[in-house]
Coordinates of C-alpha atoms in Angstrom, one line a residue:
Chain I
M1 CA 0.0 0.0 0.0
N2 CA 2.9 2.4 0.8
N3 CA 4.1 1.6 -2.6
F4 CA 0.8 2.7 -4.0
F5 CA 0.8 6.1 -2.3
A6 CA 4.4 6.6 -3.2
M7 CA 3.5 6.1 -6.8
L8 CA 0.6 8.6 -6.6
G9 CA 3.1 11.1 -5.0
D10 CA 5.0 11.1 -8.3
P11 CA 3.2 13.5 -10.7
N12 CA 4.4 11.5 -13.7
M13 CA 3.2 8.3 -12.3
R14 CA -0.1 9.9 -11.5
W15 CA -0.5 10.7 -15.2
I16 CA 0.3 7.2 -16.2
F17 CA -2.1 5.7 -13.6
L18 CA -4.8 7.9 -14.9
G19 CA -4.1 7.1 -18.5
C20 CA -4.2 3.4 -18.0
M21 CA -7.5 3.7 -16.2
L22 CA -9.0 5.8 -19.0
L23 CA -7.9 3.3 -21.7
G24 CA -9.4 0.4 -19.6
L25 CA -12.6 2.4 -19.3
S26 CA -12.8 3.1 -23.1
S27 CA -12.1 -0.4 -24.2
G28 CA -14.4 -1.9 -21.6
V29 CA -17.3 0.3 -22.9
I30 CA -16.8 -0.3 -26.6
G31 CA -15.8 -3.9 -26.0
S32 CA -19.3 -4.6 -24.6
F33 CA -20.9 -3.9 -27.9
S34 CA -18.3 -5.9 -29.8
Y35 CA -19.0 -8.9 -27.5
L36 CA -22.7 -8.7 -27.9
R37 CA -22.4 -8.4 -31.7
K38 CA -20.2 -11.5 -31.5
Q39 CA -17.3 -9.5 -33.0
S40 CA -14.8 -9.9 -30.2
L41 CA -12.2 -11.4 -32.4
V42 CA -12.6 -8.6 -34.9
G43 CA -11.3 -6.4 -32.2
D44 CA -8.2 -8.6 -31.9
T45 CA -7.6 -8.5 -35.6
L46 CA -8.0 -4.7 -35.7
A47 CA -5.4 -4.5 -32.9
H48 CA -2.9 -6.6 -34.7
A49 CA -3.6 -4.8 -37.9
A50 CA -2.9 -1.5 -36.2
L51 CA 0.8 -2.3 -35.9
P52 CA 1.9 -1.9 -39.6
G53 CA -0.4 1.1 -39.9
I54 CA 1.4 2.7 -36.9
C55 CA 4.8 1.8 -38.3
I56 CA 4.1 3.3 -41.7
A57 CA 2.6 6.4 -40.1
F58 CA 5.8 6.8 -38.1
M59 CA 8.1 6.1 -41.1
L60 CA 6.2 8.8 -43.1
T61 CA 6.1 11.5 -40.5
G62 CA 8.9 10.6 -38.1
V63 CA 6.7 11.7 -35.3
K64 CA 5.5 9.7 -32.3
S65 CA 2.1 11.1 -31.6
I66 CA -1.2 9.5 -30.8
G67 CA -2.9 11.6 -33.5
V68 CA -0.6 10.4 -36.3
F69 CA -0.9 6.8 -35.0
L70 CA -4.6 7.0 -35.0
V71 CA -4.7 7.9 -38.7
G72 CA -2.3 5.0 -39.5
A73 CA -4.1 2.5 -37.4
A74 CA -7.5 3.5 -38.7
A75 CA -6.3 3.2 -42.3
A76 CA -4.8 -0.2 -41.6
G77 CA -8.0 -1.2 -39.7
F78 CA -10.1 -0.2 -42.6
L79 CA -7.9 -2.2 -45.0
A80 CA -8.1 -5.2 -42.6
T81 CA -11.9 -5.2 -42.3
F82 CA -12.1 -4.8 -46.1
G83 CA -9.8 -7.8 -46.4
I84 CA -11.9 -9.9 -44.1
S85 CA -15.1 -9.1 -45.9
F86 CA -13.4 -9.7 -49.3
I87 CA -12.2 -13.1 -48.2
T88 CA -15.5 -14.2 -46.8
R89 CA -17.4 -13.0 -49.8
H90 CA -15.2 -14.3 -52.6
T91 CA -13.9 -17.5 -51.2
K92 CA -15.5 -20.4 -49.4
L93 CA -13.7 -19.5 -46.2
K94 CA -15.6 -18.8 -43.0
Q95 CA -15.0 -15.7 -40.9
D96 CA -12.8 -17.3 -38.4
A97 CA -10.3 -18.4 -41.1
A98 CA -10.5 -15.0 -42.7
L99 CA -9.8 -13.3 -39.4
G100 CA -6.8 -15.6 -38.8
I101 CA -5.3 -14.9 -42.2
V102 CA -5.7 -11.1 -42.0
L103 CA -4.5 -10.9 -38.3
S104 CA -1.4 -12.9 -38.9
S105 CA -0.4 -11.3 -42.2
F106 CA -0.9 -7.8 -40.9
F107 CA 1.0 -8.6 -37.7
G108 CA 3.8 -10.2 -39.7
L109 CA 4.2 -7.1 -41.8
G110 CA 4.1 -5.0 -38.6
I111 CA 7.0 -6.9 -37.1
V112 CA 9.0 -6.6 -40.3
L113 CA 8.4 -2.8 -40.4
L114 CA 9.2 -2.5 -36.7
T115 CA 12.6 -4.3 -37.2
F116 CA 13.2 -2.1 -40.2
I117 CA 12.6 1.1 -38.1
Q118 CA 14.8 0.0 -35.3
H119 CA 17.7 -0.7 -37.6
G120 CA 17.2 2.3 -39.9
D121 CA 18.1 5.8 -39.1
Y122 CA 14.9 7.0 -37.6
G123 CA 16.2 9.2 -34.8
N124 CA 13.2 9.1 -32.6
Q125 CA 12.5 5.4 -32.7
A126 CA 13.1 4.7 -29.0
G127 CA 10.0 3.0 -27.5
L128 CA 8.3 1.9 -30.7
D129 CA 9.2 -1.7 -29.9
K130 CA 7.3 -1.2 -26.6
F131 CA 4.1 -1.2 -28.7
L132 CA 4.1 -5.0 -28.7
F133 CA 3.5 -5.5 -25.0
G134 CA 3.1 -1.9 -23.8
Q135 CA 5.2 0.2 -21.4
A136 CA 3.0 2.5 -19.5
A137 CA 6.1 4.2 -17.9
A138 CA 7.0 5.5 -21.3
M139 CA 3.9 7.7 -21.4
V140 CA 4.2 11.4 -20.7
G141 CA 1.7 14.0 -19.6
G142 CA 0.8 15.1 -23.1
D143 CA -0.1 11.5 -24.1
V144 CA -2.4 11.3 -21.2
I145 CA -4.2 14.5 -22.1
T146 CA -4.7 13.2 -25.6
M147 CA -5.9 9.9 -24.3
S148 CA -8.4 11.6 -21.9
V149 CA -9.9 13.7 -24.7
I150 CA -10.2 10.7 -27.0
S151 CA -11.7 8.5 -24.2
A152 CA -14.2 11.3 -23.4
V153 CA -15.3 11.5 -27.0
L154 CA -15.6 7.7 -27.2
V155 CA -17.6 7.4 -24.1
G156 CA -19.7 10.4 -25.1
I157 CA -20.5 8.9 -28.5
C158 CA -21.5 5.6 -26.8
S159 CA -23.8 7.3 -24.4
L160 CA -25.4 9.6 -27.0
L161 CA -26.0 6.7 -29.5
F162 CA -26.7 4.1 -26.8
K163 CA -30.1 3.5 -28.2
Q164 CA -28.8 2.9 -31.7
F165 CA -25.9 0.8 -30.6
K166 CA -28.2 -1.3 -28.5
L167 CA -30.7 -1.9 -31.3
I168 CA -28.1 -2.8 -33.9
S169 CA -26.4 -5.2 -31.4
F170 CA -29.7 -7.0 -30.7
D171 CA -31.7 -6.9 -33.9
P172 CA -30.0 -5.2 -36.9
G173 CA -32.8 -6.3 -39.3
F174 CA -35.4 -4.4 -37.2
A175 CA -33.1 -1.4 -37.0
K176 CA -32.9 -1.3 -40.8
G177 CA -36.7 -1.6 -40.9
L178 CA -36.9 1.6 -38.8
G179 CA -34.8 3.3 -41.4
Y180 CA -31.5 3.3 -39.4
R181 CA -28.3 3.4 -41.4
V182 CA -27.1 0.1 -39.9
G183 CA -24.0 -0.1 -42.2
L184 CA -22.9 3.3 -41.1
L185 CA -23.5 2.6 -37.4
E186 CA -21.5 -0.6 -37.7
Q187 CA -18.6 1.2 -39.3
L188 CA -18.7 3.7 -36.5
L189 CA -18.6 1.0 -33.9
M190 CA -15.6 -0.5 -35.8
L191 CA -13.9 2.9 -35.9
L192 CA -14.4 3.3 -32.1
V193 CA -12.8 -0.1 -31.6
V194 CA -9.8 1.2 -33.6
V195 CA -9.7 4.3 -31.4
A196 CA -9.7 2.2 -28.3
V197 CA -6.9 0.1 -29.7
V198 CA -4.8 3.1 -30.5
I199 CA -5.1 4.8 -27.1
G200 CA -4.2 1.5 -25.5
I201 CA -1.3 0.8 -27.7
Q202 CA 1.4 2.6 -25.7
A203 CA 0.2 1.2 -22.4
V204 CA -0.9 -2.3 -23.2
G205 CA 0.5 -3.1 -26.7
V206 CA -1.1 -4.5 -29.8
V207 CA -0.7 -8.2 -28.8
L208 CA -2.9 -8.1 -25.7
I209 CA -5.1 -5.0 -26.1
A210 CA -7.9 -7.3 -27.4
A211 CA -8.1 -8.8 -23.9
L212 CA -9.2 -5.4 -22.6
L213 CA -11.9 -5.3 -25.3
I214 CA -13.2 -8.8 -24.4
T215 CA -12.5 -9.8 -20.8
P216 CA -14.2 -6.8 -19.0
A217 CA -17.3 -7.1 -21.1
V218 CA -17.6 -10.9 -20.6
S219 CA -17.1 -10.5 -16.8
A220 CA -19.7 -7.7 -16.6
R221 CA -22.3 -9.9 -18.4
Y222 CA -22.1 -12.3 -15.4
W223 CA -23.4 -9.6 -13.0
T224 CA -26.4 -8.1 -14.8
N225 CA -29.2 -8.6 -17.3
T226 CA -29.4 -4.9 -18.2
L227 CA -27.3 -3.5 -21.0
G228 CA -26.7 -0.1 -19.5
I229 CA -25.4 -1.6 -16.3
M230 CA -23.3 -4.1 -18.2
V231 CA -21.6 -1.4 -20.2
T232 CA -20.9 0.7 -17.1
L233 CA -19.6 -2.2 -15.2
S234 CA -17.4 -3.3 -18.0
G235 CA -15.9 0.1 -18.2
M236 CA -15.2 0.0 -14.4
I237 CA -13.6 -3.4 -14.6
G238 CA -11.5 -2.2 -17.5
A239 CA -10.5 0.9 -15.6
L240 CA -9.6 -1.1 -12.5
S241 CA -7.6 -3.6 -14.5
G242 CA -5.7 -0.7 -16.2
G243 CA -5.0 0.9 -12.9
L244 CA -3.8 -2.3 -11.3
G245 CA -1.6 -3.0 -14.4
A246 CA 0.0 0.4 -14.2
W247 CA 0.7 0.2 -10.5
I248 CA 2.2 -3.3 -10.5
S249 CA 4.2 -2.9 -13.6
S250 CA 5.7 0.4 -12.4
S251 CA 6.8 -1.1 -9.1
V252 CA 8.7 -4.0 -10.7
S253 CA 11.5 -2.9 -13.0
N254 CA 11.1 -3.7 -16.7
L255 CA 7.8 -5.5 -16.3
P256 CA 5.6 -4.7 -19.4
T257 CA 2.3 -3.2 -18.5
G258 CA 0.1 -5.1 -21.0
P259 CA 0.5 -8.6 -19.6
V260 CA 0.0 -7.4 -16.0
T261 CA -3.2 -5.5 -17.0
V262 CA -4.5 -8.5 -18.8
L263 CA -3.8 -10.7 -15.8
A264 CA -5.7 -8.3 -13.6
A265 CA -8.6 -8.4 -15.9
T266 CA -8.5 -12.2 -15.9
L267 CA -8.7 -12.1 -12.2
F268 CA -12.0 -10.1 -12.4
F269 CA -13.2 -12.6 -15.0
A270 CA -12.4 -15.6 -12.7
A271 CA -14.3 -13.9 -9.8
S272 CA -17.3 -13.2 -12.1
V273 CA -17.5 -16.8 -13.4
L274 CA -17.4 -18.1 -9.9
L275 CA -19.5 -15.6 -8.0
G276 CA -21.8 -14.0 -10.5
P277 CA -25.5 -14.2 -9.5
E278 CA -27.7 -16.6 -11.6
R279 CA -25.0 -17.3 -14.2
G280 CA -22.1 -17.9 -11.9
L281 CA -20.9 -21.4 -11.1
L282 CA -21.5 -21.1 -7.4
A283 CA -25.0 -19.7 -7.9
K284 CA -25.8 -22.5 -10.3
W285 CA -24.5 -25.1 -7.8
L286 CA -26.5 -23.6 -4.9
L287 CA -29.6 -23.6 -7.0
R288 CA -29.2 -27.2 -7.9
Q289 CA -28.7 -28.2 -4.3
K290 CA -31.8 -26.3 -3.3
V291 CA -33.9 -27.9 -6.0
K292 CA -32.5 -31.3 -4.9
R293 CA -33.3 -30.7 -1.3
S294 CA -36.8 -29.5 -1.9
Y295 CA -37.5 -32.4 -4.2
H296 CA -36.3 -34.9 -1.6
A297 CA -38.3 -33.2 1.1
E298 CA -41.4 -33.4 -1.0
R299 CA -40.7 -37.0 -1.8
E300 CA -40.4 -37.9 1.9
V301 CA -43.7 -36.3 2.7
R302 CA -45.3 -38.2 -0.1
I303 CA -43.8 -41.5 1.0
A304 CA -44.8 -40.8 4.6
E305 CA -48.4 -40.0 3.5
A306 CA -48.5 -43.1 1.4
M307 CA -47.4 -45.2 4.3
K308 CA -49.9 -43.6 6.6
G309 CA -52.6 -44.4 4.1
E310 CA -51.5 -48.0 3.9
S311 CA -51.4 -48.5 7.7
V312 CA -54.9 -47.0 8.0
S313 CA -56.3 -49.4 5.4
Chain B
M1 CA -53.2 -22.0 -66.9
K2 CA -55.8 -19.7 -68.3
T3 CA -57.5 -19.4 -64.9
L4 CA -54.2 -18.9 -63.2
D5 CA -53.4 -15.9 -65.4
K6 CA -56.8 -14.5 -64.9
L7 CA -56.4 -14.7 -61.1
H8 CA -53.0 -13.3 -61.3
Q9 CA -54.2 -10.3 -63.2
H10 CA -57.1 -9.9 -60.9
G11 CA -54.7 -9.7 -58.0
A12 CA -52.0 -7.7 -59.7
G13 CA -54.4 -5.2 -61.2
G14 CA -56.3 -4.7 -57.9
V15 CA -60.0 -4.1 -57.7
K16 CA -60.2 -1.3 -55.2
A17 CA -57.0 0.5 -55.9
P18 CA -56.2 0.6 -59.6
S19 CA -54.1 3.8 -59.4
G20 CA -51.5 2.3 -57.1
A21 CA -51.2 5.6 -55.3
T22 CA -53.5 4.5 -52.5
S23 CA -52.5 0.9 -52.2
P24 CA -50.6 0.2 -48.9
L25 CA -48.1 -1.9 -50.9
S26 CA -47.5 -2.0 -54.6
V27 CA -44.6 -4.2 -55.8
S28 CA -43.6 -4.4 -59.4
G29 CA -41.0 -6.5 -61.1
L30 CA -39.2 -7.3 -57.9
S31 CA -36.2 -9.7 -58.4
V32 CA -33.5 -10.8 -55.9
A33 CA -30.4 -12.8 -56.6
Y34 CA -28.0 -13.9 -53.8
Q35 CA -25.5 -15.8 -55.9
K36 CA -26.0 -16.7 -59.6
K37 CA -29.5 -17.9 -59.5
P38 CA -32.4 -15.5 -58.8
V39 CA -34.2 -16.5 -55.6
L40 CA -37.1 -14.2 -56.5
R41 CA -38.0 -13.4 -60.1
D42 CA -40.1 -10.6 -61.4
V43 CA -42.8 -10.5 -58.6
T44 CA -45.6 -8.0 -59.2
F45 CA -48.7 -7.5 -57.0
E46 CA -50.7 -4.8 -55.2
V47 CA -52.5 -5.4 -52.0
N48 CA -55.8 -3.9 -50.8
E49 CA -56.0 -1.8 -47.7
G50 CA -57.3 -3.4 -44.5
E51 CA -56.7 -7.0 -45.5
L52 CA -54.9 -9.9 -43.9
I53 CA -52.7 -11.4 -46.6
G54 CA -51.0 -14.8 -46.3
V55 CA -47.7 -15.5 -48.2
I56 CA -47.6 -19.2 -48.9
G57 CA -45.0 -21.3 -50.7
P58 CA -42.6 -24.2 -50.3
N59 CA -39.3 -23.9 -48.3
G60 CA -36.8 -21.8 -50.2
A61 CA -39.6 -20.2 -52.3
G62 CA -38.3 -16.8 -51.4
K63 CA -41.1 -15.8 -49.0
S64 CA -38.8 -14.2 -46.4
T65 CA -36.6 -12.8 -49.2
M66 CA -39.6 -11.2 -50.8
M67 CA -40.6 -9.6 -47.5
K68 CA -37.1 -8.3 -46.8
A69 CA -36.6 -7.0 -50.3
A70 CA -39.9 -5.2 -50.2
L71 CA -38.8 -3.6 -46.9
G72 CA -35.5 -2.6 -48.4
L73 CA -33.5 -4.8 -45.9
I74 CA -31.7 -6.6 -48.7
P75 CA -30.8 -5.3 -52.1
S76 CA -32.9 -6.2 -55.1
I77 CA -31.6 -6.5 -58.7
S78 CA -34.7 -5.0 -60.2
G79 CA -38.1 -3.8 -59.3
E80 CA -40.0 -1.0 -57.5
V81 CA -41.8 -1.1 -54.2
L82 CA -44.3 1.6 -53.3
V83 CA -45.9 2.0 -49.9
Y84 CA -48.9 4.2 -50.1
G85 CA -47.6 5.5 -53.4
K86 CA -44.1 6.5 -52.2
P87 CA -40.8 4.6 -52.0
C88 CA -40.4 2.4 -48.9
S89 CA -37.5 4.5 -47.5
E90 CA -39.8 7.6 -47.2
Q91 CA -42.6 5.7 -45.5
R92 CA -40.7 4.0 -42.6
R93 CA -43.2 5.4 -40.0
L94 CA -46.1 3.6 -41.7
I95 CA -44.4 0.2 -41.7
G96 CA -44.3 -2.2 -38.8
Y97 CA -42.0 -5.3 -39.0
V98 CA -41.9 -8.6 -37.1
P99 CA -38.7 -10.5 -38.0
Q100 CA -38.3 -14.2 -37.6
R101 CA -37.8 -15.0 -33.9
E102 CA -34.7 -17.1 -34.6
S103 CA -33.0 -14.1 -36.3
V104 CA -31.8 -12.7 -32.9
D105 CA -29.8 -14.0 -29.9
W106 CA -32.3 -14.0 -27.0
D107 CA -29.5 -14.1 -24.5
F108 CA -29.1 -10.3 -24.8
P109 CA -29.0 -8.3 -21.6
T110 CA -32.5 -6.8 -21.7
N111 CA -36.1 -7.4 -20.6
A112 CA -39.4 -7.7 -22.4
L113 CA -40.5 -4.1 -21.9
D114 CA -37.2 -2.8 -23.2
V115 CA -37.5 -4.9 -26.4
V116 CA -41.0 -3.5 -27.0
L117 CA -39.6 0.1 -26.4
M118 CA -37.4 -0.5 -29.4
G119 CA -40.5 -0.1 -31.5
T120 CA -40.7 3.6 -30.4
Y121 CA -37.1 4.4 -31.5
G122 CA -38.2 5.3 -35.0
R123 CA -40.2 8.3 -33.9
L124 CA -37.8 9.4 -31.1
G125 CA -35.1 10.8 -33.4
W126 CA -31.4 10.4 -32.8
I127 CA -30.7 11.4 -29.3
R128 CA -33.9 11.2 -27.3
R129 CA -34.5 8.2 -25.1
P130 CA -37.9 6.6 -24.5
G131 CA -39.7 8.4 -21.7
A132 CA -42.8 7.8 -19.5
K133 CA -45.2 8.2 -22.4
E134 CA -43.3 5.6 -24.5
K135 CA -43.2 3.2 -21.6
A136 CA -46.9 3.5 -21.0
E137 CA -47.5 2.8 -24.7
A138 CA -45.2 -0.2 -24.6
M139 CA -46.9 -1.6 -21.5
E140 CA -50.3 -1.2 -23.3
C141 CA -49.0 -3.2 -26.2
L142 CA -47.6 -5.9 -23.9
R143 CA -51.0 -6.1 -22.3
K144 CA -52.6 -6.6 -25.7
V145 CA -50.5 -9.7 -26.4
G146 CA -51.1 -11.0 -22.9
M147 CA -47.5 -10.3 -21.7
A148 CA -48.0 -7.5 -19.2
D149 CA -47.0 -9.7 -16.3
Y150 CA -43.7 -10.4 -18.0
A151 CA -42.5 -6.8 -18.7
D152 CA -39.5 -7.1 -16.3
R153 CA -38.6 -10.6 -17.3
Q154 CA -35.1 -11.2 -18.9
I155 CA -35.9 -12.2 -22.5
S156 CA -33.9 -15.4 -22.5
Q157 CA -36.2 -16.7 -19.7
L158 CA -39.3 -16.4 -21.9
S159 CA -40.7 -19.3 -23.9
G160 CA -40.6 -19.3 -27.7
G161 CA -44.2 -18.3 -27.9
Q162 CA -43.7 -15.5 -25.3
Q163 CA -40.7 -14.2 -27.2
Q164 CA -42.9 -14.1 -30.4
R165 CA -45.5 -12.1 -28.6
V166 CA -42.9 -9.6 -27.4
F167 CA -41.9 -9.1 -31.0
L168 CA -45.5 -8.6 -31.9
A169 CA -45.9 -6.0 -29.2
R170 CA -42.8 -4.2 -30.5
A171 CA -44.4 -4.0 -33.9
L172 CA -47.7 -2.8 -32.4
V173 CA -46.1 0.0 -30.6
Q174 CA -44.8 1.2 -33.9
N175 CA -48.4 2.1 -34.6
A176 CA -48.0 1.5 -38.3
K177 CA -50.5 1.1 -41.1
L178 CA -48.8 -1.7 -43.0
Y179 CA -47.4 -4.7 -41.2
F180 CA -44.9 -7.3 -42.3
M181 CA -44.7 -10.5 -40.2
D182 CA -42.2 -13.1 -41.0
E183 CA -43.5 -16.5 -39.8
P184 CA -45.1 -15.3 -36.6
F185 CA -46.8 -18.7 -36.1
A186 CA -43.6 -20.7 -36.4
G187 CA -43.1 -23.0 -33.4
V188 CA -45.5 -21.3 -31.0
D189 CA -47.8 -22.8 -28.5
A190 CA -51.6 -22.8 -28.8
A191 CA -52.1 -19.9 -26.5
T192 CA -49.7 -17.8 -28.6
E193 CA -51.3 -18.8 -31.8
K194 CA -54.6 -17.7 -30.4
A195 CA -53.2 -14.4 -29.1
I196 CA -51.6 -13.7 -32.5
I197 CA -54.8 -14.4 -34.5
T198 CA -56.9 -12.2 -32.2
L199 CA -54.4 -9.5 -32.7
L200 CA -54.5 -9.8 -36.4
Q201 CA -58.2 -9.5 -36.4
E202 CA -58.0 -6.4 -34.3
L203 CA -55.4 -4.8 -36.6
K204 CA -57.7 -5.6 -39.5
K205 CA -60.7 -4.0 -37.7
N206 CA -58.6 -0.9 -37.3
G207 CA -58.0 -0.7 -41.0
K208 CA -54.4 -1.9 -40.9
T209 CA -53.0 -4.1 -43.7
V210 CA -51.0 -7.1 -42.6
I211 CA -48.8 -9.3 -44.7
V212 CA -47.9 -12.6 -43.0
V213 CA -45.4 -15.3 -44.2
H214 CA -47.2 -18.5 -43.3
H215 CA -46.5 -22.2 -43.7
D216 CA -49.4 -24.0 -42.1
L217 CA -51.7 -24.7 -45.0
A218 CA -54.5 -26.0 -42.7
T219 CA -55.2 -22.6 -41.3
V220 CA -54.9 -20.4 -44.4
Q221 CA -58.6 -20.3 -45.2
Q222 CA -59.4 -19.5 -41.6
Y223 CA -56.9 -16.7 -41.1
F224 CA -56.4 -14.8 -44.4
D225 CA -58.6 -12.6 -46.7
S226 CA -56.1 -12.9 -49.5
V227 CA -53.4 -15.3 -50.4
L228 CA -50.1 -14.8 -52.3
L229 CA -48.6 -18.0 -53.7
L230 CA -44.9 -17.8 -54.2
N231 CA -42.3 -20.2 -55.6
V232 CA -39.5 -17.9 -56.8
E233 CA -42.1 -16.5 -59.2
L234 CA -45.5 -15.3 -58.2
K235 CA -47.8 -18.2 -58.7
G236 CA -51.1 -16.6 -57.8
F237 CA -52.6 -13.7 -55.8
G238 CA -56.1 -12.8 -54.9
P239 CA -59.0 -13.6 -52.5
T240 CA -58.4 -16.8 -50.5
S241 CA -61.6 -18.5 -51.8
R242 CA -60.4 -18.1 -55.4
V243 CA -56.6 -18.6 -55.1
F244 CA -56.4 -21.2 -52.3
T245 CA -57.4 -24.1 -54.5
Q246 CA -56.1 -27.6 -55.2
D247 CA -55.0 -26.6 -58.7
M248 CA -53.2 -23.4 -57.7
L249 CA -51.4 -25.1 -54.8
Q250 CA -50.3 -27.9 -57.1
H251 CA -49.0 -25.3 -59.4
T252 CA -47.1 -23.6 -56.6
Y253 CA -45.7 -26.6 -54.8
G254 CA -45.2 -28.9 -57.8
G255 CA -46.3 -32.5 -57.5
R256 CA -45.0 -32.7 -54.0
L257 CA -48.2 -32.3 -52.0
A258 CA -50.3 -35.4 -52.1
F259 CA -52.1 -34.5 -48.9
L260 CA -53.4 -31.2 -50.3
D261 CA -56.9 -32.5 -51.0
H262 CA -57.3 -33.5 -47.5
T263 CA -55.8 -30.3 -46.1
I264 CA -58.1 -28.0 -48.1
A265 CA -61.1 -30.1 -47.2
A266 CA -60.2 -30.0 -43.5
G267 CA -59.4 -26.3 -43.7
A268 CA -62.8 -25.6 -45.3
T269 CA -64.7 -27.4 -42.6
E270 CA -62.7 -25.6 -40.1
A271 CA -63.4 -22.2 -41.6
H272 CA -67.1 -22.9 -41.8
G273 CA -67.7 -25.0 -38.7
G274 CA -65.2 -23.1 -36.5
V275 CA -63.6 -26.3 -35.3
S276 CA -60.2 -25.5 -33.9
L277 CA -57.2 -27.8 -34.1

């Protein structure tokens, strides 16, 4: 605990802690919709596809800024989603295979470009390799401000268009019937996933950022049957995981933030699977025991009555 | 074949609405192709206001496809669809839609009332959320389908028939003039079937037009004013008494329905005698 307060005493660490919580919040919120639309793995693909986009953006501009990376990652993400739909439409492959192909090829290209950058003479390349697993400590105040603004916009859009996002997640056919531009809304959700990936890339890295899109949402689903609560809870679990990841990784030297954050999120997931009401394993076991007990109790009464009836006759 | 053509023309031409401007739904030359082969070819018909219309045809005949293409949910390769004389996209508020129950994942974190409220989204605009007024309307619609007691129930805990009734309530709250229902009777219990048919009668009484994809030939005569026979092409359209005949069904289904005779005979007794199944 002392460690924790010592960390908060350091203004730079305070920024980093805040940044990680914000990115957990954003990915938790947007991840809920991906999960309900059964698109969790699309998030993973977009994250891996972001790497070459970011590398190319850096090679072209020579600048390490979230804004530039966002453009690169969005372009790569767009290309990746186009690739996925092209493959599923024009070959006999199913979506999982298409996702696998696109994910690995984009990631492979990303690694090649990353190596190229590190061995080339890009003066400002320090830290780009940290994009694989994330290094929260590399973030500075300016990054956190950008992240806060982007997170606020993301959460703002999700709450303003909550009604639309809910309907296209549950019943896109009906949404179309109402006259909603479902294709456009789906593109927007996809873009928001790319945004969440990019703001998470410095802290968590492209390899594991998908876990922050999936795990908090899946955990939150165990606790509630209301979408609004689920999205809020998922954002909170994401924020807590991000905060824990930043704290633990900063107190152990050279520990990348991404894996620690993901392990923290997994802890929340395990707790949810075990303890969630109704859906949780414990709740299900207790319910079964209860049913069993009441059944046996009833049966005993019946048997007792039958025996009484017999003895009378 | 001669009688078929005559019937076809009768339906397509329309008796009450020859202009097409006042017909709730006027479809002309509608064709849809998914891959190479068209799944719907050159379908033309015009419905009369205030009728219950059954869309009948074998599996894969394009019944759902026709409905979705008419609604503009899937692209068509040719054809025009007019709703009260204007393109479908301009008349969204006049159209209510009940998709197939299996088309959604019912393990979605929401309750019955909330699903019904989705029917009010069309008139709420982009930002506004459903308020007290919309909630009252939604509750009223749940009551009409006999589901008022289940308003707070998580939707995955409802039976298939109850889920279907929630979908119907959602279409009711749209307060449309023209309704499309995609197999509302599929796999529902007797109570739900009764609730749906009562509802259809009430809609008809209020001057609404309802188009229903249906597969149970035994109840066609009892439920619908008009019948649209479909098997990729339009095989017949017009008043049930004239179109729902042995010949026409044979023509629609091919030689595959040996039991038709029996079905129609049974259906006729039912319609007249009121014997329920």
